[in-house]
PDB file of C-alpha atoms in Angstrom:
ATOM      1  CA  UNK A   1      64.059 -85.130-119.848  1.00 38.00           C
ATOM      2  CA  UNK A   2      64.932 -88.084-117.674  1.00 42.00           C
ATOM      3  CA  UNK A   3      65.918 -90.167-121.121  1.00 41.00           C
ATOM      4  CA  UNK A   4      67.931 -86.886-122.501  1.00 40.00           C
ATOM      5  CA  UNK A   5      69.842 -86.982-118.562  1.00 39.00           C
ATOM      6  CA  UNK A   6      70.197 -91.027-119.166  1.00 44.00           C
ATOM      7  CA  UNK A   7      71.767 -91.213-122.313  1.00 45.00           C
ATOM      8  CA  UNK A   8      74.034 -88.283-121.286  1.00 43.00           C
ATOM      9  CA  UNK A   9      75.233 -90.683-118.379  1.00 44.00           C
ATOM     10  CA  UNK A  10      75.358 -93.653-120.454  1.00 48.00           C
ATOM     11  CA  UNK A  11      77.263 -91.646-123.039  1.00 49.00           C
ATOM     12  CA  UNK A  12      79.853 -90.700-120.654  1.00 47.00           C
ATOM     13  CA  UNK A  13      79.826 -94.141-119.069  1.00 51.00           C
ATOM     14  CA  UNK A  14      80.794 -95.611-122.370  1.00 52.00           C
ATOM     15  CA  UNK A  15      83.194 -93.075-123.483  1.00 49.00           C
ATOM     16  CA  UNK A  16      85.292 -93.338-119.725  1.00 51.00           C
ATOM     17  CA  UNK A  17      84.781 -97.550-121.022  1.00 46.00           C
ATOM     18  CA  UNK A  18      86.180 -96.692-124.653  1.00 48.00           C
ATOM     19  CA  UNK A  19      89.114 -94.613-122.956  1.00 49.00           C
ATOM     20  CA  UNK A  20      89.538 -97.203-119.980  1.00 48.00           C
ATOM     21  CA  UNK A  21      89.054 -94.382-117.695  1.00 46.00           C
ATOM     22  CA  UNK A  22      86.694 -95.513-115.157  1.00 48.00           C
ATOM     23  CA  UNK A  23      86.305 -98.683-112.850  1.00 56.00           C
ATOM     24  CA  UNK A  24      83.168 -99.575-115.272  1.00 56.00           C
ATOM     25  CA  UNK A  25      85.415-100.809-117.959  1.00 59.00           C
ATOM     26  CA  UNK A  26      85.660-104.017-115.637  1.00 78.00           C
ATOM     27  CA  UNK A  27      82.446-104.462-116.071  1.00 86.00           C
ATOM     28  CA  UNK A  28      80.544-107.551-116.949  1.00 91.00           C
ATOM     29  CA  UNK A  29      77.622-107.150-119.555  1.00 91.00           C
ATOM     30  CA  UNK A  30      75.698-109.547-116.937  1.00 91.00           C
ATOM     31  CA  UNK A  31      76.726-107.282-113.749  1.00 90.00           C
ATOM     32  CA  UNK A  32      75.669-104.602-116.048  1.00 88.00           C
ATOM     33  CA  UNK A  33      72.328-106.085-116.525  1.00 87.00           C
ATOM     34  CA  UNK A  34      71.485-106.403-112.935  1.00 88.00           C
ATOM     35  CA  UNK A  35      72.894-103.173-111.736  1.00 86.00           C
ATOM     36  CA  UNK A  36      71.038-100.944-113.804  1.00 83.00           C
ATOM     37  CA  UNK A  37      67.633-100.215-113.718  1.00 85.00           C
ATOM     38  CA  UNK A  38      65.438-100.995-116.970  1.00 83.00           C
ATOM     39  CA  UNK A  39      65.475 -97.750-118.496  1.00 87.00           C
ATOM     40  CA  UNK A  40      68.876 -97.554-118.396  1.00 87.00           C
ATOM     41  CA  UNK A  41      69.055-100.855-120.108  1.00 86.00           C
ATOM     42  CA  UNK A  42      67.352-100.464-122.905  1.00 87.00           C
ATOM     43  CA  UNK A  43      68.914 -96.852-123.410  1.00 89.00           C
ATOM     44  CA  UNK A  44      72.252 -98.642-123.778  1.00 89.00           C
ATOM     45  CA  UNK A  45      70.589-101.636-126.053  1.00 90.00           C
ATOM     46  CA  UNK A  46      69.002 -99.071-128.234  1.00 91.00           C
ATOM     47  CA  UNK A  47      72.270 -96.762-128.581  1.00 90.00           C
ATOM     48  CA  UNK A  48      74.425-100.111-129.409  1.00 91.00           C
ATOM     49  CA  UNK A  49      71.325-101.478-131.877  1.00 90.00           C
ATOM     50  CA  UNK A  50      71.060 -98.584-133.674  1.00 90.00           C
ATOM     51  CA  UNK A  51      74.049 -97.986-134.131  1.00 92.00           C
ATOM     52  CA  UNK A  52      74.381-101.889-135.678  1.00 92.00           C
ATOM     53  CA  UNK A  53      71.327-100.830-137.230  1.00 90.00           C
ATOM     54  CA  UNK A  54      72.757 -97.758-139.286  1.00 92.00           C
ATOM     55  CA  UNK A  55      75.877 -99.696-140.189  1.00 92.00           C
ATOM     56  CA  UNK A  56      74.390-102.477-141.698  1.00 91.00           C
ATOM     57  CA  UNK A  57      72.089-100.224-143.590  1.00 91.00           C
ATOM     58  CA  UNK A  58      75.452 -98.114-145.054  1.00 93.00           C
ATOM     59  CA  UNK A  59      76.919-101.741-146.213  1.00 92.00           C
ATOM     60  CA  UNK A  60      73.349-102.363-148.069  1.00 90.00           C
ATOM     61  CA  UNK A  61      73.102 -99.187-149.385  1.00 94.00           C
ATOM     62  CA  UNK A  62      76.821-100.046-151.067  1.00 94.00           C
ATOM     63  CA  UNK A  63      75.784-103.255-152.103  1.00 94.00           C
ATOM     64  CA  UNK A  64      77.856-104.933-149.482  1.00 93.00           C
ATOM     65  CA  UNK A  65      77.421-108.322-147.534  1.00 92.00           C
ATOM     66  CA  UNK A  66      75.030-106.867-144.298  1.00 93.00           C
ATOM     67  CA  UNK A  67      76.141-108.262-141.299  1.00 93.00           C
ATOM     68  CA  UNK A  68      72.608-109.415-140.637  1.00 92.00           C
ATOM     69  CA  UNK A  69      69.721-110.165-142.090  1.00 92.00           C
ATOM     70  CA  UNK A  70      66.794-108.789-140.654  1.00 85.00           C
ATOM     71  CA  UNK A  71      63.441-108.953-143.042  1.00 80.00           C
ATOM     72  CA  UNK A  72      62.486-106.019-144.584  1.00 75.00           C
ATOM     73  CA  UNK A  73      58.968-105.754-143.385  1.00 70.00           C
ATOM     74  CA  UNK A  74      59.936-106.713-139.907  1.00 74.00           C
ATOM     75  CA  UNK A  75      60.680-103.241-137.026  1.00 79.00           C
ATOM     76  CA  UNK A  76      61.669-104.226-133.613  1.00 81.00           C
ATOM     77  CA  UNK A  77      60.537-101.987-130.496  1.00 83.00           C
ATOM     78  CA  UNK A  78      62.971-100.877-127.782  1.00 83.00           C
ATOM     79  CA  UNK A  79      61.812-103.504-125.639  1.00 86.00           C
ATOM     80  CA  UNK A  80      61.348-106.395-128.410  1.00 89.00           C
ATOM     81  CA  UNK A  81      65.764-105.003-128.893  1.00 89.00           C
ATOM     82  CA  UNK A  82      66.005-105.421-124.894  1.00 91.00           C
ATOM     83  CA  UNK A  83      64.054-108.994-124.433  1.00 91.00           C
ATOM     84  CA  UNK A  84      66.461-109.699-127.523  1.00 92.00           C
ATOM     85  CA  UNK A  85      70.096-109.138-126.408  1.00 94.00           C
ATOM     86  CA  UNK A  86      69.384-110.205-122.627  1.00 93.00           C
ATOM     87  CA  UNK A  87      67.661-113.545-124.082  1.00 95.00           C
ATOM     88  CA  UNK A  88      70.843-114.044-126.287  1.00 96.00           C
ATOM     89  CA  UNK A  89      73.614-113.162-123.302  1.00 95.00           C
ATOM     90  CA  UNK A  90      71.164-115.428-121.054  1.00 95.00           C
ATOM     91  CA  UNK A  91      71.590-118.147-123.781  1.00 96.00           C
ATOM     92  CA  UNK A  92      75.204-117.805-124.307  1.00 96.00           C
ATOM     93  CA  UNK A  93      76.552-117.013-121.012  1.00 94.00           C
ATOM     94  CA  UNK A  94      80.129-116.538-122.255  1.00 95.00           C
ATOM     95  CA  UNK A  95      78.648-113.294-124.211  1.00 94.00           C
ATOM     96  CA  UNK A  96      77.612-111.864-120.311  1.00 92.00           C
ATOM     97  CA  UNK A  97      81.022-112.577-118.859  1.00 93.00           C
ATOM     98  CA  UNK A  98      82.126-110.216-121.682  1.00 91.00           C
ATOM     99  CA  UNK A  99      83.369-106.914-120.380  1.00 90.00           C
ATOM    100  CA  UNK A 100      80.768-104.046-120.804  1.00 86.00           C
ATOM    101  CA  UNK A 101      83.203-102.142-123.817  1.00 87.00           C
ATOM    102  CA  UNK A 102      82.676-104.643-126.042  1.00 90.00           C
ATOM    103  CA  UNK A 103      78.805-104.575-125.401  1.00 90.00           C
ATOM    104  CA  UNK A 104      78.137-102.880-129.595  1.00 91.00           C
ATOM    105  CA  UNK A 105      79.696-106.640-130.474  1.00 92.00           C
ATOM    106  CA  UNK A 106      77.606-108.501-128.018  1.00 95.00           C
ATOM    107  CA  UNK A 107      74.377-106.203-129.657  1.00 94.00           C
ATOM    108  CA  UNK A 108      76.055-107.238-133.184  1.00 94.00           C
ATOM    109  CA  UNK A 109      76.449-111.500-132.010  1.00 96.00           C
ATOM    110  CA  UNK A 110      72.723-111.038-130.862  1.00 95.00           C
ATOM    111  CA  UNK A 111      71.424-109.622-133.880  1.00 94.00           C
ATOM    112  CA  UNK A 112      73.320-112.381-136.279  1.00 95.00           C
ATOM    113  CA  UNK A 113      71.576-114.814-134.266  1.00 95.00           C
ATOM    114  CA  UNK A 114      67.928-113.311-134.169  1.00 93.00           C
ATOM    115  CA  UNK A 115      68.581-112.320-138.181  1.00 92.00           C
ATOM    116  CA  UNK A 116      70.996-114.714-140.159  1.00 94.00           C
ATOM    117  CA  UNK A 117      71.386-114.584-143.821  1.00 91.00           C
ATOM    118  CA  UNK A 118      70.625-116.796-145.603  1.00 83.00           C
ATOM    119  CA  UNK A 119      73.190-117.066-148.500  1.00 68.00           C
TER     120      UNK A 119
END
């Protein structure tokens, strides 16, 4: 229940970001980060990485260039996704002064890095 009442906040969070409603669109990803607790993190990783996730899994299914490469054995956890993007935005502090509604590109930039193709 407490996820289901989580994502329903983060959902709303994110749509008053998309429609520039709120005071949170302001946002860094890094104030982000330390303001929230960690559940609330990795809800918002896992909603931006899966969403990556199921995009770059419609380009493959079309035969398209993915926009990463991650190997096809290979399943990240939640928390391997979490340790992930705030390793990268720790690493590449420009990504943390980002502001919060770009945070899907940030969880894109991340992903490139952990999974690059090879061409």
């Amino acid at each position: 229940m407490r996820v289901a009442v989580i994502a329903l906040a983060l959902l709303l969070v994110v749509w008053g970001v998309a429609n520039g409603k709120t005071e949170q669109s302001q946002l860094s990803i890094d104030a982000m980060i330390e303001q929230l607790d960690d559940d609330e993190i990795h809800a918002l990783v896992m909603g931006a990485a899966k969403g990556v996730e199921a995009a770059n899994f419609a380009l493959e299914e079309r035969h398209s260039t993915p926009l990463y490469c991650e190997p096809a054995l290979s399943k990240m956890s939640g928390a391997e996704y979490t340790d992930m993007f705030v390793t990268f935005v720790r690493r590449h502090p420009e990504h943390g002064k980002a502001k919060i509604s770009i945070f899907a590109w940030v969880m894109l930039l991340a992903l490139q890095d952990a999974y690059p193709c090879r061409r």
